[in-house]
Short mmCIF file of C-alpha atoms in Angstrom, two decimals:
data_model
loop_
_atom_site.label_atom_id
_atom_site.label_comp_id
_atom_site.label_asym_id
_atom_site.label_seq_id
_atom_site.Cartn_x
_atom_site.Cartn_y
_atom_site.Cartn_z
CA MET A 529 -160.49 31.95 173.08
CA ARG A 530 -159.59 35.63 173.33
CA SER A 531 -160.25 37.78 170.29
CA ILE A 532 -157.42 38.67 167.96
CA LEU A 533 -158.21 42.34 168.61
CA GLU A 534 -157.48 41.91 172.32
CA GLU A 535 -154.20 40.22 171.49
CA LEU A 536 -153.16 43.01 169.12
CA LYS A 537 -154.11 45.71 171.63
CA GLN A 538 -152.13 44.03 174.40
CA ARG A 539 -149.06 43.98 172.15
CA ASP A 540 -149.51 47.65 171.11
CA LEU A 541 -149.83 46.46 167.52
CA LEU A 542 -153.35 47.65 166.70
CA LYS A 543 -153.61 50.85 164.66
CA GLN A 544 -156.97 50.84 162.83
CA PHE A 545 -159.73 48.37 162.05
CA THR A 546 -162.87 48.55 159.95
CA ASN A 547 -165.58 46.69 161.86
CA GLU A 548 -165.18 44.79 165.14
CA GLU A 549 -168.25 42.60 164.62
CA LYS A 550 -167.02 41.39 161.23
CA ILE A 551 -163.52 40.73 162.60
CA LEU A 552 -164.89 38.59 165.44
CA ASN A 553 -167.15 36.76 162.98
CA ALA A 554 -164.17 36.04 160.71
CA GLN A 555 -162.26 34.61 163.68
CA ASN A 556 -165.17 32.45 164.80
CA GLU A 557 -165.67 31.12 161.25
CA GLY A 558 -161.97 30.36 160.69
CA ALA A 559 -161.96 32.64 157.65
CA GLY A 560 -158.90 33.50 155.62
CA VAL A 561 -156.69 36.47 156.45
CA TYR A 562 -154.22 37.81 153.94
CA CYS A 563 -151.27 40.14 153.65
CA GLY A 564 -149.57 41.22 150.46
CA PHE A 565 -145.85 41.18 149.66
CA ASP A 566 -144.47 43.00 146.64
CA PRO A 567 -141.65 40.99 145.02
CA THR A 568 -139.12 43.82 144.72
CA ALA A 569 -136.28 41.39 145.58
CA ASP A 570 -135.87 37.59 145.68
CA SER A 571 -135.85 37.63 149.49
CA LEU A 572 -137.85 39.33 152.21
CA HIS A 573 -136.03 41.26 154.95
CA VAL A 574 -136.56 41.99 158.65
CA GLY A 575 -138.89 44.86 157.78
CA HIS A 576 -141.35 42.22 156.50
CA LEU A 577 -141.09 40.11 159.64
CA ILE A 578 -143.83 41.95 161.50
CA GLN A 579 -146.46 40.95 158.94
CA ILE A 580 -145.11 37.40 158.57
CA ILE A 581 -145.28 36.96 162.36
CA ASN A 582 -148.77 38.50 162.30
CA LEU A 583 -149.96 35.89 159.80
CA LYS A 584 -148.59 33.25 162.18
CA ARG A 585 -150.31 35.04 165.06
CA PHE A 586 -153.66 35.10 163.24
CA LYS A 587 -153.24 31.41 162.40
CA ASP A 588 -152.83 30.68 166.13
CA PHE A 589 -156.14 32.48 166.68
CA GLY A 590 -158.01 30.28 164.21
CA PHE A 591 -157.63 32.11 160.90
CA ALA A 592 -156.37 30.55 157.66
CA PRO A 593 -153.23 32.50 156.63
CA ILE A 594 -152.82 33.62 153.01
CA ALA A 595 -149.95 35.52 151.42
CA ILE A 596 -150.50 37.36 148.15
CA LEU A 597 -147.36 37.87 146.09
CA GLY A 598 -147.68 40.81 143.74
CA GLY A 599 -146.51 39.15 140.56
CA ALA A 600 -148.71 41.66 138.73
CA THR A 601 -148.94 44.65 141.09
CA GLY A 602 -145.21 44.36 141.79
CA MET A 603 -144.65 45.42 138.19
CA ILE A 604 -146.47 48.68 138.95
CA GLY A 605 -145.49 49.75 142.47
CA ASP A 606 -147.49 50.88 145.48
CA PRO A 607 -147.54 54.71 145.73
CA SER A 608 -148.35 54.68 149.47
CA PHE A 609 -146.36 57.57 151.01
CA LYS A 610 -143.41 56.98 148.68
CA SER A 611 -141.57 60.11 147.59
CA GLU A 612 -141.15 59.03 143.98
CA GLU A 613 -142.08 56.41 141.40
CA ARG A 614 -140.46 53.00 141.70
CA SER A 615 -138.24 51.64 138.98
CA LEU A 616 -140.20 49.08 136.97
CA LEU A 617 -139.02 45.47 137.12
CA THR A 618 -139.08 43.10 134.16
CA LEU A 619 -141.45 40.13 134.08
CA GLU A 620 -138.43 37.82 134.42
CA GLN A 621 -137.15 39.69 137.50
CA VAL A 622 -140.56 39.60 139.13
CA GLY A 623 -140.95 35.87 138.41
CA LYS A 624 -137.59 35.09 140.00
CA ASN A 625 -138.44 37.22 143.04
CA VAL A 626 -141.85 35.55 143.43
CA ASP A 627 -140.26 32.09 143.44
CA GLY A 628 -137.71 33.11 146.10
CA ILE A 629 -140.27 34.71 148.41
CA LYS A 630 -142.69 31.81 148.03
CA ARG A 631 -140.00 29.36 149.22
CA GLN A 632 -139.30 31.56 152.25
CA LEU A 633 -142.94 31.90 153.26
CA ASN A 634 -143.60 28.17 152.90
CA PHE A 635 -140.65 27.51 155.23
CA LEU A 636 -141.65 30.13 157.81
CA ILE A 637 -145.36 29.17 157.92
CA PRO A 638 -145.55 25.63 156.47
CA ASP A 639 -149.33 25.53 155.87
CA ILE A 640 -149.69 29.06 154.50
CA ASN A 641 -151.49 29.49 151.18
CA VAL A 642 -149.19 31.51 148.90
CA ILE A 643 -150.91 32.97 145.82
CA ASN A 644 -149.60 35.06 142.93
CA ASN A 645 -152.01 37.81 141.85
CA ASN A 646 -150.62 37.56 138.34
CA ASP A 647 -152.75 34.42 138.06
CA TRP A 648 -155.79 36.64 137.48
CA LEU A 649 -154.51 40.17 136.83
CA GLY A 650 -152.05 38.93 134.20
CA LYS A 651 -154.95 37.60 132.12
CA MET A 652 -156.99 40.80 132.30
CA SER A 653 -157.08 43.15 129.30
CA LEU A 654 -157.27 46.93 129.67
CA ILE A 655 -160.93 46.89 128.63
CA ASP A 656 -161.62 44.12 131.17
CA PHE A 657 -159.96 46.23 133.88
CA LEU A 658 -162.00 49.33 133.04
CA ARG A 659 -165.30 47.43 132.91
CA GLU A 660 -164.68 44.99 135.77
CA ILE A 661 -162.88 47.23 138.24
CA GLY A 662 -162.64 50.86 137.11
CA LYS A 663 -166.40 51.47 136.97
CA ASP A 664 -166.72 50.76 140.71
CA PHE A 665 -164.15 53.36 141.81
CA ASN A 666 -165.19 57.00 141.96
CA LEU A 667 -162.39 59.46 141.15
CA ALA A 668 -163.22 61.77 144.08
CA TYR A 669 -163.09 58.73 146.40
CA LEU A 670 -159.60 57.79 145.21
CA LEU A 671 -158.22 61.34 145.31
CA ALA A 672 -159.38 61.69 148.92
CA LYS A 673 -157.24 58.74 150.05
CA GLU A 674 -154.21 59.95 151.99
CA ASN A 675 -151.78 57.54 150.34
CA ILE A 676 -152.74 58.97 146.93
CA ALA A 677 -153.32 62.59 147.96
CA SER A 678 -149.82 62.77 149.48
CA ARG A 679 -148.34 62.10 146.03
CA ILE A 680 -150.54 64.26 143.81
CA GLU A 681 -148.48 67.46 144.12
CA LYS A 682 -145.15 65.62 143.78
CA GLY A 683 -146.35 63.67 140.78
CA LEU A 684 -148.23 60.40 140.44
CA SER A 685 -148.52 58.37 137.25
CA ILE A 686 -151.66 56.58 136.12
CA THR A 687 -149.62 53.38 136.59
CA GLU A 688 -149.22 53.78 140.36
CA PHE A 689 -152.61 55.50 140.68
CA SER A 690 -154.22 52.23 139.56
CA TYR A 691 -152.46 50.19 142.28
CA THR A 692 -155.14 50.62 144.96
CA MET A 693 -157.86 49.49 142.53
CA LEU A 694 -155.93 46.35 141.61
CA GLN A 695 -155.30 45.55 145.27
CA GLY A 696 -159.00 46.01 145.97
CA TYR A 697 -159.75 43.50 143.21
CA ASP A 698 -157.22 41.08 144.75
CA PHE A 699 -159.20 41.17 147.99
CA PHE A 700 -162.42 40.52 146.08
CA ARG A 701 -160.95 37.48 144.32
CA LEU A 702 -159.73 36.02 147.62
CA TYR A 703 -163.08 36.82 149.22
CA GLU A 704 -164.93 34.92 146.49
CA ASP A 705 -162.47 32.04 145.92
CA GLN A 706 -160.75 31.46 149.29
CA LYS A 707 -163.28 32.50 151.95
CA CYS A 708 -160.82 35.26 152.82
CA TRP A 709 -162.68 37.93 154.74
CA MET A 710 -159.81 39.94 156.19
CA GLN A 711 -156.78 41.86 154.98
CA ILE A 712 -153.98 43.05 157.27
CA GLY A 713 -151.06 45.39 156.69
CA GLY A 714 -148.99 48.21 158.10
CA SER A 715 -150.59 51.56 158.91
CA ASP A 716 -149.52 52.84 155.49
CA GLN A 717 -151.87 50.28 153.90
CA TRP A 718 -155.13 51.66 155.35
CA GLY A 719 -156.13 53.32 152.07
CA ASN A 720 -155.52 50.16 150.05
CA ILE A 721 -157.31 47.92 152.56
CA THR A 722 -160.44 50.11 152.67
CA SER A 723 -160.44 50.21 148.88
CA GLY A 724 -160.82 46.44 149.06
CA THR A 725 -163.58 46.38 151.68
CA ASP A 726 -165.49 49.10 149.81
CA TYR A 727 -165.07 47.35 146.45
CA ILE A 728 -166.33 44.05 147.87
CA ALA A 729 -169.31 45.88 149.38
CA SER A 730 -170.09 47.35 145.95
CA ARG A 731 -170.03 43.86 144.41
CA VAL A 732 -171.91 41.80 147.01
CA GLY A 733 -173.93 44.50 148.77
CA ARG A 734 -172.82 46.38 151.89
CA GLU A 735 -175.29 44.55 154.11
CA ASN A 736 -174.01 41.17 152.88
CA SER A 737 -170.28 41.88 152.93
CA LYS A 738 -168.16 40.09 155.55
CA ALA A 739 -164.97 41.86 154.45
CA CYS A 740 -162.91 43.63 157.09
CA GLY A 741 -159.40 44.93 157.62
CA ILE A 742 -156.82 45.74 160.27
CA THR A 743 -153.68 47.85 160.15
CA MET A 744 -150.77 47.55 162.55
CA ASN A 745 -148.45 50.16 163.98
CA LEU A 746 -145.23 50.41 162.03
CA LEU A 747 -142.17 49.09 163.82
CA THR A 748 -139.85 51.99 164.53
CA LYS A 749 -136.91 52.32 166.89
CA LYS A 750 -136.80 54.79 169.79
CA ASP A 751 -135.29 57.46 167.52
CA GLY A 752 -138.18 57.11 165.06
CA VAL A 753 -136.12 55.36 162.38
CA LYS A 754 -137.91 52.54 160.58
CA PHE A 755 -136.79 49.19 161.96
CA GLY A 756 -134.52 47.12 159.75
CA LYS A 757 -132.58 49.98 158.20
CA THR A 758 -128.83 49.70 158.83
CA GLU A 759 -125.75 51.43 157.48
CA SER A 760 -124.75 48.25 155.67
CA GLY A 761 -128.20 47.84 154.10
CA ALA A 762 -131.14 45.48 154.63
CA ILE A 763 -131.02 42.50 156.99
CA TRP A 764 -132.31 39.77 154.68
CA LEU A 765 -134.14 36.58 155.66
CA ASP A 766 -132.10 34.66 153.06
CA LYS A 767 -129.02 33.22 154.78
CA ASP A 768 -127.02 33.63 151.57
CA LYS A 769 -127.61 37.39 151.72
CA THR A 770 -127.41 37.79 155.51
CA SER A 771 -125.78 34.91 157.38
CA GLU A 772 -127.41 33.34 160.42
CA TYR A 773 -124.64 34.89 162.54
CA GLU A 774 -125.23 38.41 161.13
CA PHE A 775 -128.98 38.00 161.61
CA TYR A 776 -128.54 36.83 165.21
CA GLN A 777 -126.10 39.65 166.01
CA PHE A 778 -128.49 42.24 164.57
CA PHE A 779 -130.93 41.42 167.37
CA VAL A 780 -128.27 40.92 170.06
CA ASN A 781 -127.15 44.50 169.38
CA GLN A 782 -130.57 46.13 169.80
CA ASP A 783 -131.00 48.86 172.39
CA ASP A 784 -132.65 48.03 175.75
CA GLU A 785 -135.41 50.56 175.07
CA ASP A 786 -136.37 48.86 171.79
CA CYS A 787 -136.34 45.26 173.03
CA GLU A 788 -139.76 45.16 174.70
CA LYS A 789 -141.48 46.43 171.53
CA LEU A 790 -139.48 43.99 169.39
CA PHE A 791 -140.57 41.10 171.64
CA LYS A 792 -144.22 42.13 171.32
CA PHE A 793 -144.11 42.73 167.57
CA LEU A 794 -141.76 39.99 166.35
CA THR A 795 -142.48 37.00 168.60
CA THR A 796 -145.53 35.06 169.73
CA LEU A 797 -144.30 34.83 173.34
CA PRO A 798 -147.11 35.73 175.78
CA VAL A 799 -146.87 39.28 177.11
CA ASP A 800 -146.64 37.96 180.69
CA GLU A 801 -143.53 35.99 179.73
CA ILE A 802 -142.05 39.04 177.98
CA ASN A 803 -142.55 41.04 181.19
CA LEU A 804 -140.71 38.37 183.20
CA ILE A 805 -137.79 38.48 180.77
CA LYS A 806 -137.76 42.27 181.09
CA GLU A 807 -137.66 42.04 184.91
CA GLU A 808 -134.84 39.51 184.83
CA HIS A 809 -132.89 41.69 182.42
CA ALA A 810 -133.30 44.77 184.65
CA LYS A 811 -131.47 43.01 187.50
CA GLU A 812 -128.31 42.48 185.44
CA PRO A 813 -128.56 44.53 182.23
CA PHE A 814 -124.90 43.96 181.39
CA LYS A 815 -125.76 40.31 180.63
CA ARG A 816 -128.08 41.46 177.81
CA ILE A 817 -130.64 38.83 178.73
CA MET A 818 -133.44 40.46 176.68
CA GLN A 819 -131.30 40.83 173.59
CA LYS A 820 -130.03 37.27 173.66
CA ARG A 821 -133.50 35.79 174.20
CA LEU A 822 -134.94 38.02 171.45
CA ALA A 823 -132.17 36.93 169.07
CA GLN A 824 -132.82 33.27 169.92
CA GLU A 825 -136.58 33.54 169.32
CA VAL A 826 -136.40 35.43 166.02
CA THR A 827 -133.41 33.50 164.62
CA THR A 828 -135.14 30.19 165.40
CA PHE A 829 -138.30 31.37 163.63
CA VAL A 830 -136.42 32.48 160.50
CA HIS A 831 -133.55 29.96 160.33
CA GLY A 832 -134.71 27.05 162.50
CA THR A 833 -132.87 25.43 165.40
CA GLU A 834 -129.92 24.53 163.15
CA GLY A 835 -129.53 28.16 162.08
CA LEU A 836 -129.62 29.31 165.69
CA ALA A 837 -127.00 26.72 166.67
CA LYS A 838 -124.76 27.92 163.85
CA ALA A 839 -125.16 31.57 164.88
CA GLU A 840 -124.39 30.78 168.52
CA LYS A 841 -121.38 28.66 167.55
CA VAL A 842 -119.85 31.54 165.58
CA THR A 843 -120.66 33.96 168.41
CA GLU A 844 -118.94 31.70 170.96
CA ALA A 845 -115.93 31.23 168.68
CA LEU A 846 -115.46 34.99 168.38
CA PHE A 847 -115.91 35.47 172.13
CA SER A 848 -113.42 32.73 173.03
CA GLY A 849 -111.03 33.55 170.22
CA ASP A 850 -111.03 29.97 168.96
CA LEU A 851 -112.08 30.66 165.38
CA MET A 852 -110.41 27.51 164.11
CA GLN A 853 -113.29 25.43 165.48
CA LEU A 854 -115.45 26.85 162.67
CA ASP A 855 -115.78 25.20 159.29
CA LYS A 856 -115.12 27.08 156.04
CA SER A 857 -118.72 28.18 155.47
CA GLU A 858 -118.98 29.49 159.03
CA LEU A 859 -115.68 31.36 158.71
CA LEU A 860 -116.75 32.96 155.43
CA ALA A 861 -120.13 33.92 156.92
CA THR A 862 -118.30 35.60 159.80
CA ILE A 863 -115.96 37.40 157.41
CA ASN A 864 -118.88 38.68 155.34
CA SER A 865 -120.39 40.24 158.47
CA MET A 866 -117.28 42.29 159.25
CA PRO A 867 -115.48 45.21 157.60
CA LYS A 868 -112.45 44.12 155.58
CA ILE A 869 -109.08 45.79 155.09
CA GLN A 870 -107.27 45.10 151.81
CA VAL A 871 -103.49 44.73 151.99
CA LYS A 872 -100.89 43.45 149.50
CA GLY A 873 -99.37 40.06 150.26
CA ASN A 874 -95.84 38.96 151.18
CA LEU A 875 -95.32 41.76 153.70
CA GLU A 876 -93.53 41.30 156.99
CA ILE A 877 -96.08 40.98 159.77
CA ILE A 878 -94.99 44.24 161.39
CA ASP A 879 -95.76 46.09 158.13
CA LEU A 880 -99.08 44.24 157.75
CA ILE A 881 -100.17 45.40 161.21
CA VAL A 882 -99.37 49.01 160.37
CA GLU A 883 -100.93 48.97 156.88
CA SER A 884 -104.07 47.36 158.32
CA LYS A 885 -104.24 50.24 160.82
CA ILE A 886 -104.23 47.72 163.67
CA ALA A 887 -101.33 49.79 164.99
CA SER A 888 -100.49 53.41 164.19
CA SER A 889 -96.73 52.86 163.95
CA LYS A 890 -94.06 50.18 163.72
CA ARG A 891 -93.16 50.93 167.31
CA GLU A 892 -96.70 50.17 168.51
CA ALA A 893 -96.84 47.09 166.26
CA ARG A 894 -93.57 45.83 167.72
CA GLU A 895 -94.90 46.27 171.28
CA LEU A 896 -98.10 44.38 170.43
CA LEU A 897 -96.10 41.50 168.95
CA ASN A 898 -93.71 41.34 171.89
CA GLU A 899 -96.61 41.32 174.37
CA GLY A 900 -98.36 38.49 172.48
CA ALA A 901 -101.32 40.82 171.90
CA ILE A 902 -101.55 39.92 168.19
CA SER A 903 -103.08 36.53 167.47
CA ILE A 904 -103.58 34.83 164.10
CA ASN A 905 -105.25 31.41 163.95
CA ASN A 906 -104.72 30.87 167.72
CA ASN A 907 -101.01 31.69 167.43
CA ASN A 908 -99.61 34.78 169.18
CA THR A 909 -95.86 34.15 168.91
CA PHE A 910 -94.44 35.88 165.87
CA GLU A 911 -91.12 37.40 164.93
CA GLU A 912 -91.58 40.89 163.52
CA ASN A 913 -89.99 39.85 160.22
CA THR A 914 -92.37 36.90 159.70
CA ILE A 915 -93.60 36.96 156.09
CA VAL A 916 -97.36 36.93 155.74
CA ASP A 917 -98.21 34.37 153.05
CA GLU A 918 -100.77 31.61 152.46
CA LYS A 919 -99.47 29.67 155.49
CA LEU A 920 -101.14 32.34 157.70
CA PHE A 921 -104.40 32.58 155.74
CA THR A 922 -107.42 31.70 157.88
CA VAL A 923 -109.65 30.85 154.93
CA ASP A 924 -109.24 31.58 151.21
CA ASN A 925 -107.25 34.84 151.03
CA PHE A 926 -108.50 36.22 154.36
CA ILE A 927 -106.66 36.52 157.67
CA PHE A 928 -108.43 36.96 161.01
CA ILE A 929 -106.26 39.04 163.32
CA LYS A 930 -107.18 39.42 166.97
CA LYS A 931 -105.82 42.39 168.89
CA GLY A 932 -105.99 41.95 172.65
CA LYS A 933 -108.87 39.90 174.00
CA LYS A 934 -111.86 41.04 171.92
CA LYS A 935 -110.99 43.23 168.93
CA TYR A 936 -110.98 41.49 165.56
CA PHE A 937 -109.78 42.61 162.14
CA VAL A 938 -110.33 40.89 158.80
CA VAL A 939 -107.49 41.45 156.36
CA GLU A 940 -107.99 40.54 152.71
CA ILE A 941 -104.72 39.77 150.98
CA ILE A 942 -104.70 41.07 147.40
#
């Protein structure tokens, strides 16, 4: 079997690693590999996908995947390259978030070992922390770490300053209890990961330590913007926060120049197969072959084959204009993914079209109606004085209006 390092290099994922010999030994021994997730919300989002896929990737290369949920450290906040202190969450908020993320991870990687670091850190007193952990961290060593040094001038509390020590202790506990010899993370986690390998070496002896770490390149778009940031906010992995259709469309709408990197980072497809998809796409780029295949792969991973089928059904309904084939939940999911225009009810349809800014004037609205260019619920024959009431509602108090062949508007009747 190829080494995991070769796989990461081929995918342009590899940023830094501590010790190649120890990494290869961990792979050969089927050791544990872990990544941490801070429970700042009750769902992960697409920005977390790279590390979730990496845990799956490491599993395919013989490692035992472990996810640490920061039930304790999440109440503090990681200072790594953040511009300011995080708002502190309550214990109840963190507990709810941990439960939500654990369900997601167990679905995405069924045999993953999900562990809450509050199981040990929550039982530790301040004196225990100072004696057990603090004595093994030199102040000069911590201040030299880039993720801490970058915050010193702007202000860094003792609370967040302690984060890297607690994460180092997490690694030690997994090393001792779970045969976990490796930690992975984004490139911004290098300081925290090396705190763990160094702390383990101080506990078991540097010559005896099998601990190692790898960081991955951060996933950014061609313009340098961090992947997953949109004007409307995060793209969540929870279908109740971001519908399967919205999730699918997010990937369908990616730029050609970003697709190859997204394939390498967010799927386990072999690089040779990715290159073939790229070649096929180049012949007829207007068909968006790369985008559609990418959306299929990632949506299937996150939402399963049923979620993909649902996303493709909504996509086809919008393309064909036959929205009435969708059930209520699918219609509402589609509505939630689109901007909405609020208009008062019981207007004549010609006034509704103008107030919704579908047309700029009554004259234009009249022309659209006469040409049959306005369609509501598969009907495009309306008198201009037709009253818009619940008989025209598509679902609940929403009306889907199609202008021409492809342009859709969602009007919310208030």
